[in-house]
GROMACS .gro file of C-alpha atoms in nm:
model
  180
    1MET     CA    1  10.864   6.529  20.327
    2SER     CA    2  10.729   6.192  20.268
    3LYS     CA    3  10.939   5.887  20.224
    4ASN     CA    4  10.807   5.816  19.873
    5THR     CA    5  10.908   6.147  19.720
    6PRO     CA    6  11.269   6.170  19.636
    7GLU     CA    7  11.455   6.476  19.745
    8PRO     CA    8  11.553   6.705  19.468
    9GLU     CA    9  11.916   6.671  19.387
   10LYS     CA   10  12.119   6.977  19.432
   11SER     CA   11  12.276   7.081  19.107
   12PRO     CA   12  12.639   7.147  19.124
   13LYS     CA   13  12.703   7.515  19.138
   14SER     CA   14  12.864   7.647  18.814
   15PRO     CA   15  13.187   7.812  18.894
   16GLU     CA   16  13.205   8.188  18.861
   17PRO     CA   17  13.415   8.293  18.561
   18SER     CA   18  13.759   8.390  18.669
   19GLY     CA   19  13.954   8.692  18.541
   20VAL     CA   20  14.103   8.502  18.249
   21ASP     CA   21  13.763   8.368  18.139
   22LEU     CA   22  13.609   8.714  18.165
   23ALA     CA   23  13.892   8.853  17.953
   24ARG     CA   24  13.832   8.584  17.685
   25VAL     CA   25  13.457   8.659  17.673
   26ALA     CA   26  13.520   9.034  17.651
   27LEU     CA   27  13.783   8.982  17.379
   28ARG     CA   28  13.547   8.760  17.175
   29ALA     CA   29  13.265   9.019  17.203
   30ALA     CA   30  13.502   9.301  17.102
   31LYS     CA   31  13.623   9.101  16.800
   32GLU     CA   32  13.265   9.033  16.688
   33GLN     CA   33  13.173   9.400  16.721
   34ALA     CA   34  13.484   9.507  16.531
   35ARG     CA   35  13.411   9.251  16.258
   36ALA     CA   36  13.053   9.381  16.230
   37ARG     CA   37  13.176   9.743  16.209
   38GLY     CA   38  13.439   9.641  15.953
   39ASP     CA   39  13.182   9.452  15.745
   40ALA     CA   40  12.951   9.753  15.749
   41ALA     CA   41  13.235   9.986  15.648
   42GLN     CA   42  13.346   9.744  15.376
   43GLN     CA   43  12.991   9.722  15.237
   44LYS     CA   44  12.961  10.102  15.239
   45LYS     CA   45  13.295  10.134  15.058
   46GLN     CA   46  13.194   9.871  14.802
   47ALA     CA   47  12.864  10.049  14.743
   48ARG     CA   48  13.055  10.371  14.669
   49ARG     CA   49  13.290  10.190  14.431
   50GLY     CA   50  13.008  10.016  14.252
   51GLY     CA   51  13.010   9.675  14.420
   52LEU     CA   52  13.261   9.401  14.470
   53ARG     CA   53  13.582   9.418  14.273
   54SER     CA   54  13.607   9.051  14.193
   55GLY     CA   55  13.418   8.735  14.250
   56ALA     CA   56  13.300   8.411  14.105
   57ARG     CA   57  12.933   8.505  14.086
   58ALA     CA   58  12.771   8.694  13.799
   59ASP     CA   59  12.705   9.061  13.856
   60GLY     CA   60  12.649   9.380  13.656
   61ARG     CA   61  13.017   9.422  13.575
   62ASP     CA   62  13.053   9.097  13.382
   63PRO     CA   63  13.133   9.121  13.011
   64MET     CA   64  12.829   9.127  12.785
   65ALA     CA   65  12.764   9.129  12.414
   66LEU     CA   66  12.790   9.467  12.241
   67GLY     CA   67  12.423   9.460  12.138
   68SER     CA   68  12.315   9.391  12.495
   69ALA     CA   69  12.536   9.671  12.627
   70ILE     CA   70  12.394   9.917  12.374
   71ASN     CA   71  12.035   9.813  12.450
   72ARG     CA   72  12.102   9.856  12.823
   73LEU     CA   73  12.251  10.203  12.763
   74ILE     CA   74  11.956  10.308  12.543
   75THR     CA   75  11.710  10.193  12.809
   76GLU     CA   76  11.897  10.358  13.098
   77ARG     CA   77  11.920  10.691  12.916
   78GLY     CA   78  11.563  10.688  12.780
   79TRP     CA   79  11.668  10.694  12.416
   80GLU     CA   80  11.421  10.430  12.294
   81THR     CA   81  11.217  10.661  12.069
   82PRO     CA   82  11.509  10.845  11.902
   83ALA     CA   83  11.687  10.514  11.843
   84ALA     CA   84  11.373  10.359  11.694
   85VAL     CA   85  11.319  10.659  11.465
   86GLY     CA   86  11.685  10.644  11.364
   87GLY     CA   87  11.627  10.280  11.272
   88VAL     CA   88  11.332  10.389  11.058
   89MET     CA   89  11.552  10.635  10.874
   90GLY     CA   90  11.795  10.351  10.806
   91ARG     CA   91  11.516  10.120  10.686
   92TRP     CA   92  11.329  10.388  10.490
   93PRO     CA   93  11.327  10.192  10.157
   94GLN     CA   94  11.174   9.883  10.323
   95ILE     CA   95  10.905  10.092  10.494
   96VAL     CA   96  10.791  10.315  10.207
   97GLY     CA   97  10.901  10.114   9.905
   98ASP     CA   98  11.190  10.158   9.665
   99ASP     CA   99  11.016  10.401   9.426
  100LEU     CA  100  10.920  10.647   9.697
  101ALA     CA  101  11.255  10.605   9.876
  102LYS     CA  102  11.442  10.706   9.559
  103HIS     CA  103  11.266  11.043   9.555
  104CYS     CA  104  11.185  11.114   9.923
  105VAL     CA  105  11.434  11.111  10.213
  106PRO     CA  106  11.361  11.157  10.586
  107GLU     CA  107  11.557  11.455  10.718
  108LYS     CA  108  11.480  11.486  11.087
  109TYR     CA  109  11.245  11.386  11.366
  110ASP     CA  110  11.120  11.627  11.632
  111GLU     CA  111  11.071  11.412  11.941
  112ASP     CA  112  10.876  11.677  12.135
  113LYS     CA  113  10.621  11.744  11.861
  114ARG     CA  114  10.649  11.391  11.715
  115ILE     CA  115  10.685  11.522  11.360
  116LEU     CA  116  10.890  11.349  11.090
  117VAL     CA  117  11.025  11.586  10.823
  118VAL     CA  118  11.072  11.438  10.475
  119ARG     CA  119  11.230  11.611  10.174
  120CYS     CA  120  11.133  11.515   9.818
  121ASP     CA  121  11.330  11.583   9.501
  122SER     CA  122  11.033  11.723   9.305
  123THR     CA  123  10.698  11.880   9.380
  124ALA     CA  124  10.523  11.587   9.212
  125TRP     CA  125  10.674  11.339   9.459
  126ALA     CA  126  10.607  11.580   9.747
  127THR     CA  127  10.239  11.593   9.647
  128ASN     CA  128  10.231  11.214   9.617
  129LEU     CA  129  10.384  11.176   9.965
  130ARG     CA  130  10.137  11.426  10.114
  131LEU     CA  131   9.854  11.208   9.982
  132LEU     CA  132  10.015  10.893  10.128
  133ALA     CA  133  10.104  11.056  10.463
  134PRO     CA  134   9.812  10.916  10.670
  135GLN     CA  135   9.887  10.557  10.562
  136LEU     CA  136  10.258  10.615  10.620
  137VAL     CA  137  10.197  10.754  10.971
  138ALA     CA  138   9.987  10.445  11.052
  139ARG     CA  139  10.261  10.214  10.919
  140LEU     CA  140  10.534  10.396  11.116
  141ASN     CA  141  10.330  10.388  11.439
  142GLU     CA  142  10.265  10.018  11.386
  143ASP     CA  143  10.639   9.963  11.358
  144LEU     CA  144  10.754  10.207  11.631
  145GLY     CA  145  10.467  10.208  11.877
  146HIS     CA  146  10.141  10.400  11.895
  147GLY     CA  147  10.177  10.777  11.889
  148THR     CA  148  10.546  10.789  11.800
  149VAL     CA  149  10.480  10.985  11.479
  150ARG     CA  150  10.184  11.226  11.477
  151LEU     CA  151  10.253  11.407  11.152
  152ILE     CA  152  10.472  11.385  10.845
  153LYS     CA  153  10.582  11.724  10.721
  154VAL     CA  154  10.672  11.710  10.353
  155HIS     CA  155  10.914  11.957  10.194
  156GLY     CA  156  10.967  11.992   9.823
  157PRO     CA  157  11.305  12.037   9.664
  158GLY     CA  158  11.527  12.318   9.781
  159GLY     CA  159  11.589  12.571   9.508
  160PRO     CA  160  11.928  12.705   9.407
  161VAL     CA  161  12.076  12.996   9.594
  162ARG     CA  162  11.904  13.309   9.467
  163ARG     CA  163  12.150  13.565   9.350
  164PHE     CA  164  12.036  13.904   9.252
  165GLY     CA  165  12.193  14.063   8.951
  166PRO     CA  166  12.127  14.206   8.609
  167LEU     CA  167  11.981  13.877   8.475
  168ARG     CA  168  11.745  13.816   8.770
  169ALA     CA  169  11.415  13.979   8.834
  170PRO     CA  170  11.352  14.075   9.200
  171GLY     CA  171  11.133  13.809   9.370
  172SER     CA  172  11.198  13.548   9.099
  173LYS     CA  173  11.174  13.191   9.223
  174GLY     CA  174  11.288  13.009   8.912
  175PRO     CA  175  11.085  12.739   8.740
  176GLY     CA  176  10.754  12.729   8.930
  177ASP     CA  177  10.672  12.361   8.879
  178THR     CA  178  10.972  12.215   9.063
  179TYR     CA  179  11.040  12.459   9.347
  180GLU     CA  180  10.835  12.560   9.648
   0.00000   0.00000   0.00000
């Protein structure tokens, strides 16, 4: 070698770990592995139980307002349409007007066929409602969402129980202008 180039310094040799040091390293690695296995098991257990049992952060188990809880339940179960139609039945006078609401009452809603059944107290009001049905369907779909109600089925008043006897003629339906 030349005189101008310095000789590389020999680095001091790191001592080989002794038995005690090896034991400490092995113990630390074992503890980390056990902690990782324990964390994984704890997370799996928490997932089965539905999450953490307590904590300072907000999660799905925190108290919520009753309205929010009901809306969440309705959404989770897919009850949006029946709940909306039930709301219509509760708001019937505001939707159809007081005069019509006094004489016509919604009875049931068939969710599969999307038919609303309405019963009227006389054939005159039933005829009136049949004439107004297309506008009423449009108003209900505007309120509930397009296609919620396809048809309004109108029933007239239910007649009295027909009893057969000496004063009744077979097949008699009673006064013809007020019963179906």
